[in-house]
Every structure is written in structure tokens, then in C-alpha cells.
Short mmCIF file of C-alpha atoms in Angstrom, two decimals:
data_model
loop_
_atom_site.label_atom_id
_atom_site.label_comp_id
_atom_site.label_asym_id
_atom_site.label_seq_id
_atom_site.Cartn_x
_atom_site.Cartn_y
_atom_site.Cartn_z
CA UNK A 1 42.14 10.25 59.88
CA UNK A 2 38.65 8.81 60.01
CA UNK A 3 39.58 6.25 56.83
CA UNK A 4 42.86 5.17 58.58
CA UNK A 5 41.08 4.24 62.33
CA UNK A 6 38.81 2.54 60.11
CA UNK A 7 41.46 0.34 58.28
CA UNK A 8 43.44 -0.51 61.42
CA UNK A 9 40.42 -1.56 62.83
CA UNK A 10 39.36 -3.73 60.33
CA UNK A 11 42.46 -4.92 60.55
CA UNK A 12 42.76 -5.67 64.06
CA UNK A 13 39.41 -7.13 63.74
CA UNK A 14 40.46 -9.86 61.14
CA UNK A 15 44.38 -10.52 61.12
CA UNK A 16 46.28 -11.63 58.54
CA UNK A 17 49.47 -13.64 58.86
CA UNK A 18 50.57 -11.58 56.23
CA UNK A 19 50.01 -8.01 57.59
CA UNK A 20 51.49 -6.43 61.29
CA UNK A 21 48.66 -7.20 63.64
CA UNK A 22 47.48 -3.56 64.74
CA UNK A 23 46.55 -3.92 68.87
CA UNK A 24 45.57 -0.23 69.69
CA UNK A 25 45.28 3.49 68.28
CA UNK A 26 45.94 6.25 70.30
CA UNK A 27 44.33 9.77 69.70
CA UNK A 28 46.09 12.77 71.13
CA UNK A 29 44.84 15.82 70.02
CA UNK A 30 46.56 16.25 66.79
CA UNK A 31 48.70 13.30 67.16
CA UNK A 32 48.16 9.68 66.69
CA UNK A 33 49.95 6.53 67.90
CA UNK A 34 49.49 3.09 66.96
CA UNK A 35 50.83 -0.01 68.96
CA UNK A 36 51.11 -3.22 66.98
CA UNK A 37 52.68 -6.27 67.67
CA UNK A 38 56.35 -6.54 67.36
CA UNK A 39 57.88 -8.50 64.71
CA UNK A 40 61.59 -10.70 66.27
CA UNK A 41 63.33 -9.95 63.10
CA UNK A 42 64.99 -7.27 60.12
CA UNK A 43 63.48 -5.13 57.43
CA UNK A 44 63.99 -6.02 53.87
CA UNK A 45 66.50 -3.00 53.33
CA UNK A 46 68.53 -4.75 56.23
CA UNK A 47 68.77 -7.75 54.58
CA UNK A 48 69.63 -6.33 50.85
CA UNK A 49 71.93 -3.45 52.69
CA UNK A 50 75.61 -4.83 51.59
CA UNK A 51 74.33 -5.46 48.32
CA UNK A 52 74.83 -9.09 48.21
CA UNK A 53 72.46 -11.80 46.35
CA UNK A 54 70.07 -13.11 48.48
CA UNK A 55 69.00 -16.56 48.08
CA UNK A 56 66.38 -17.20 45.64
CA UNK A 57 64.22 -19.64 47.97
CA UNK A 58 63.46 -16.76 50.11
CA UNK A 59 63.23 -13.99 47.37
CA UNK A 60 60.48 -15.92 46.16
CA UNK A 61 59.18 -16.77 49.79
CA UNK A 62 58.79 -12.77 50.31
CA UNK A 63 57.45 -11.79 47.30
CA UNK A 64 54.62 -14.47 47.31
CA UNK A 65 54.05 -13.67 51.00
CA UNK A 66 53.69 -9.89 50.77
CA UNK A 67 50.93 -10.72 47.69
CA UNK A 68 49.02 -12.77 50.06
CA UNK A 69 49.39 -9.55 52.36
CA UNK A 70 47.75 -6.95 49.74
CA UNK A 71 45.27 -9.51 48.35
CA UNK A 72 44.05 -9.86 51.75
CA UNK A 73 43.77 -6.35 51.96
CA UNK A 74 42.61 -5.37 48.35
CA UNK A 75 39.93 -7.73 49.59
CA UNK A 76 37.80 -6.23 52.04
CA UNK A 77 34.83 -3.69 51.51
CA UNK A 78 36.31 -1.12 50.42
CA UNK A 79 39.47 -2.50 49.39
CA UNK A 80 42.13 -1.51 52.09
CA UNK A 81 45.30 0.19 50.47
CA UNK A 82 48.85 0.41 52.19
CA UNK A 83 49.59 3.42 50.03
CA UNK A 84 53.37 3.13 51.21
CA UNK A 85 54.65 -0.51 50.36
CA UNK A 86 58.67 -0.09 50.70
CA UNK A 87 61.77 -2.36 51.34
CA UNK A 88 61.21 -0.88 55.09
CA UNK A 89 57.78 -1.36 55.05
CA UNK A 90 58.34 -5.18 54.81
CA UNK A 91 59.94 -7.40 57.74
CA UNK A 92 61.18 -10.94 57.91
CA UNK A 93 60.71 -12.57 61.54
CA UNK A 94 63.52 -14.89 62.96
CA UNK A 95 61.31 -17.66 62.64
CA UNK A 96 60.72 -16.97 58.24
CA UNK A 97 57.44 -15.23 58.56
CA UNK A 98 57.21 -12.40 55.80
CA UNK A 99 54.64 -9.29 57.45
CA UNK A 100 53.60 -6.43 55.64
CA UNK A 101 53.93 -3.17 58.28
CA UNK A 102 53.33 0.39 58.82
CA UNK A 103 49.65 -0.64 57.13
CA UNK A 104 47.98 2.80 56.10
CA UNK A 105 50.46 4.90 57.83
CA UNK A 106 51.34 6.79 54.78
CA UNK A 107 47.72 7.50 54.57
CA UNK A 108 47.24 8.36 57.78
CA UNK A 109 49.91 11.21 57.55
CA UNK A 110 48.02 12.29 54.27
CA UNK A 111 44.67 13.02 56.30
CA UNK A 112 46.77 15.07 59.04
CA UNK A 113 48.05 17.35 56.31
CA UNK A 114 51.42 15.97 56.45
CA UNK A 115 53.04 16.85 52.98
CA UNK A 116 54.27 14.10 50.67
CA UNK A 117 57.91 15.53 51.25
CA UNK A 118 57.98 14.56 54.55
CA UNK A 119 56.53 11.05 53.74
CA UNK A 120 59.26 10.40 51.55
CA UNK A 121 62.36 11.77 53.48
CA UNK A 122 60.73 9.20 56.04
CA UNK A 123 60.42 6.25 53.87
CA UNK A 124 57.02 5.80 53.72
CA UNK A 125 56.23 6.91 49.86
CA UNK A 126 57.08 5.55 46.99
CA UNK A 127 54.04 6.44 45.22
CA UNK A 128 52.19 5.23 41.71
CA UNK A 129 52.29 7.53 39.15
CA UNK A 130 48.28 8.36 40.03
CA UNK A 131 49.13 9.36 43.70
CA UNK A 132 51.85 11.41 42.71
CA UNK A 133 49.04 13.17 40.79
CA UNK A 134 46.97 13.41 43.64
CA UNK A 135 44.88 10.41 42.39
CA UNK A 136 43.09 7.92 44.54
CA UNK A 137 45.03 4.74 46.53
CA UNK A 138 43.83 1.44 44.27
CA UNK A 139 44.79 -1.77 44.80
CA UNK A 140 46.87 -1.43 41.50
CA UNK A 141 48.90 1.33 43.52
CA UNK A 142 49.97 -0.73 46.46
CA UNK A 143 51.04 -3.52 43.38
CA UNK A 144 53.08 -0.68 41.93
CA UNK A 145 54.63 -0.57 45.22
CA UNK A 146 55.48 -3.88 45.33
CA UNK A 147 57.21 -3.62 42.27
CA UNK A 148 59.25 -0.33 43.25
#
């Protein structure tokens, strides 16, 4: 858990207008809540849900903004990893802004024991072939995960 705290605070600490601004974690006993900011808007498996084209101006507008996301990330000391970059992972505000969410949560369930079965029935892992193994988050994994 002690990696996790440490990401969302860095990440409260220095926002990105790429990434869900974390505001508070909350420790109790063996459970742990996080309150972030809320994002006016859909997740990406809302807007591709019926299946129909969406427009290439804002394909390209989501995929270059959730980049600048992980870059910002990958670019800290240590490099922060999402671990769990999904369709639902990724929301679109009212007003066009792309944010990457959920930031570390996958991880965070990792470090309470919480098995990767559980992270998957929930959405949250869609993991490179090296954390399927059991192999360290990289920034390569979160671009696998981007491309998943």
C-alpha cells in the first residue's frame, strides 16, 4: 500500500491536466478510500458502447491526450505506473478534456492481496504480458495498456 499513498501523493502534489486530480486517501484498517475530483462527463466504453465510429478528430484528441497522461507519469522519480489503463479507466469531460483515472488503483489492490481475478472481473486489469507473469509495472506496461 505504501507505493500507492506514495503515487497519489505525488500526484496530488503536482497535477496533471491529463491525470484525475487525487484530493485525499483514506486509511481504514484494511480498507482504503480515495476521493478525487469528479470528472462532468462519460468513460470511453460509454462512448464506443453501440459500436458506432467515432469521429476521428476526437479519436486522435484522446489518444494524444492520455500519452501526455502516462508521459507525465513515466516521468517522475521513480516512474509512476497506472498498471490498469482500460476503456473505463479513461473519461472524456463535457467540456473535451481527456483524464486518465483510477491512477494506481490496480496496484493498490495488488499490495492488499487482492487477486488478479478480482481485478479483472472489475475492470481494472488488462495486464502486459510481464505482469501477467508476475513481472514488474514499467512504463512500457501502462503503453501496452494503451494499446489494449
Amino acid at each position: 500500500m505504501g507505493t500507492w499513498a506514495a503515487a497519489a501523493a505525488e500526484l496530488s502534489e503536482r497535477p496533471s491536466p491529463f491525470i484525475e486530480s487525487v484530493l485525499d486517501l483514506i486509511v481504514d484498517g484494511p480498507r482504503v478510500y480515495f476521493v478525487t475530483e469528479w470528472i462532468e462527463g462519460v468513460a470511453l466504453t460509454e462512448l464506443i458502447g453501440d459500436g458506432a465510429p467515432l469521429p476521428w478528430t476526437l479519436v486522435a484528441r484522446v489518444v494524444v491526450d492520455l500519452l501526455d497522461g502516462a508521459r507525465f507519469a513515466h516521468e517522475r522519480n521513480p516512474p509512476l505506473c497506472h498498471r490498469g489503463i482500460t476503456l473505463s479507466a479513461v473519461r472524456v469531460s463535457i467540456d473535451g478534456a481527456v483524464k486518465l483515472t483510477r491512477f494506481g488503483v490496480a496496484a493498490a489492490l495488488a499490495a492488499m492481496g487482492e487477486g488478479t481475478a478480482q481485478m479483472e472481473r472489475d475492470g481494472l486489469w488488462h495486464p502486459a504480458p510481464e505482469l501477467r507473469v508476475g513481472g514488474a509495472a514499467t512504463p512500457k506496461s501502462d503503453l501496452y495498456g494503451v494499446g489494449a
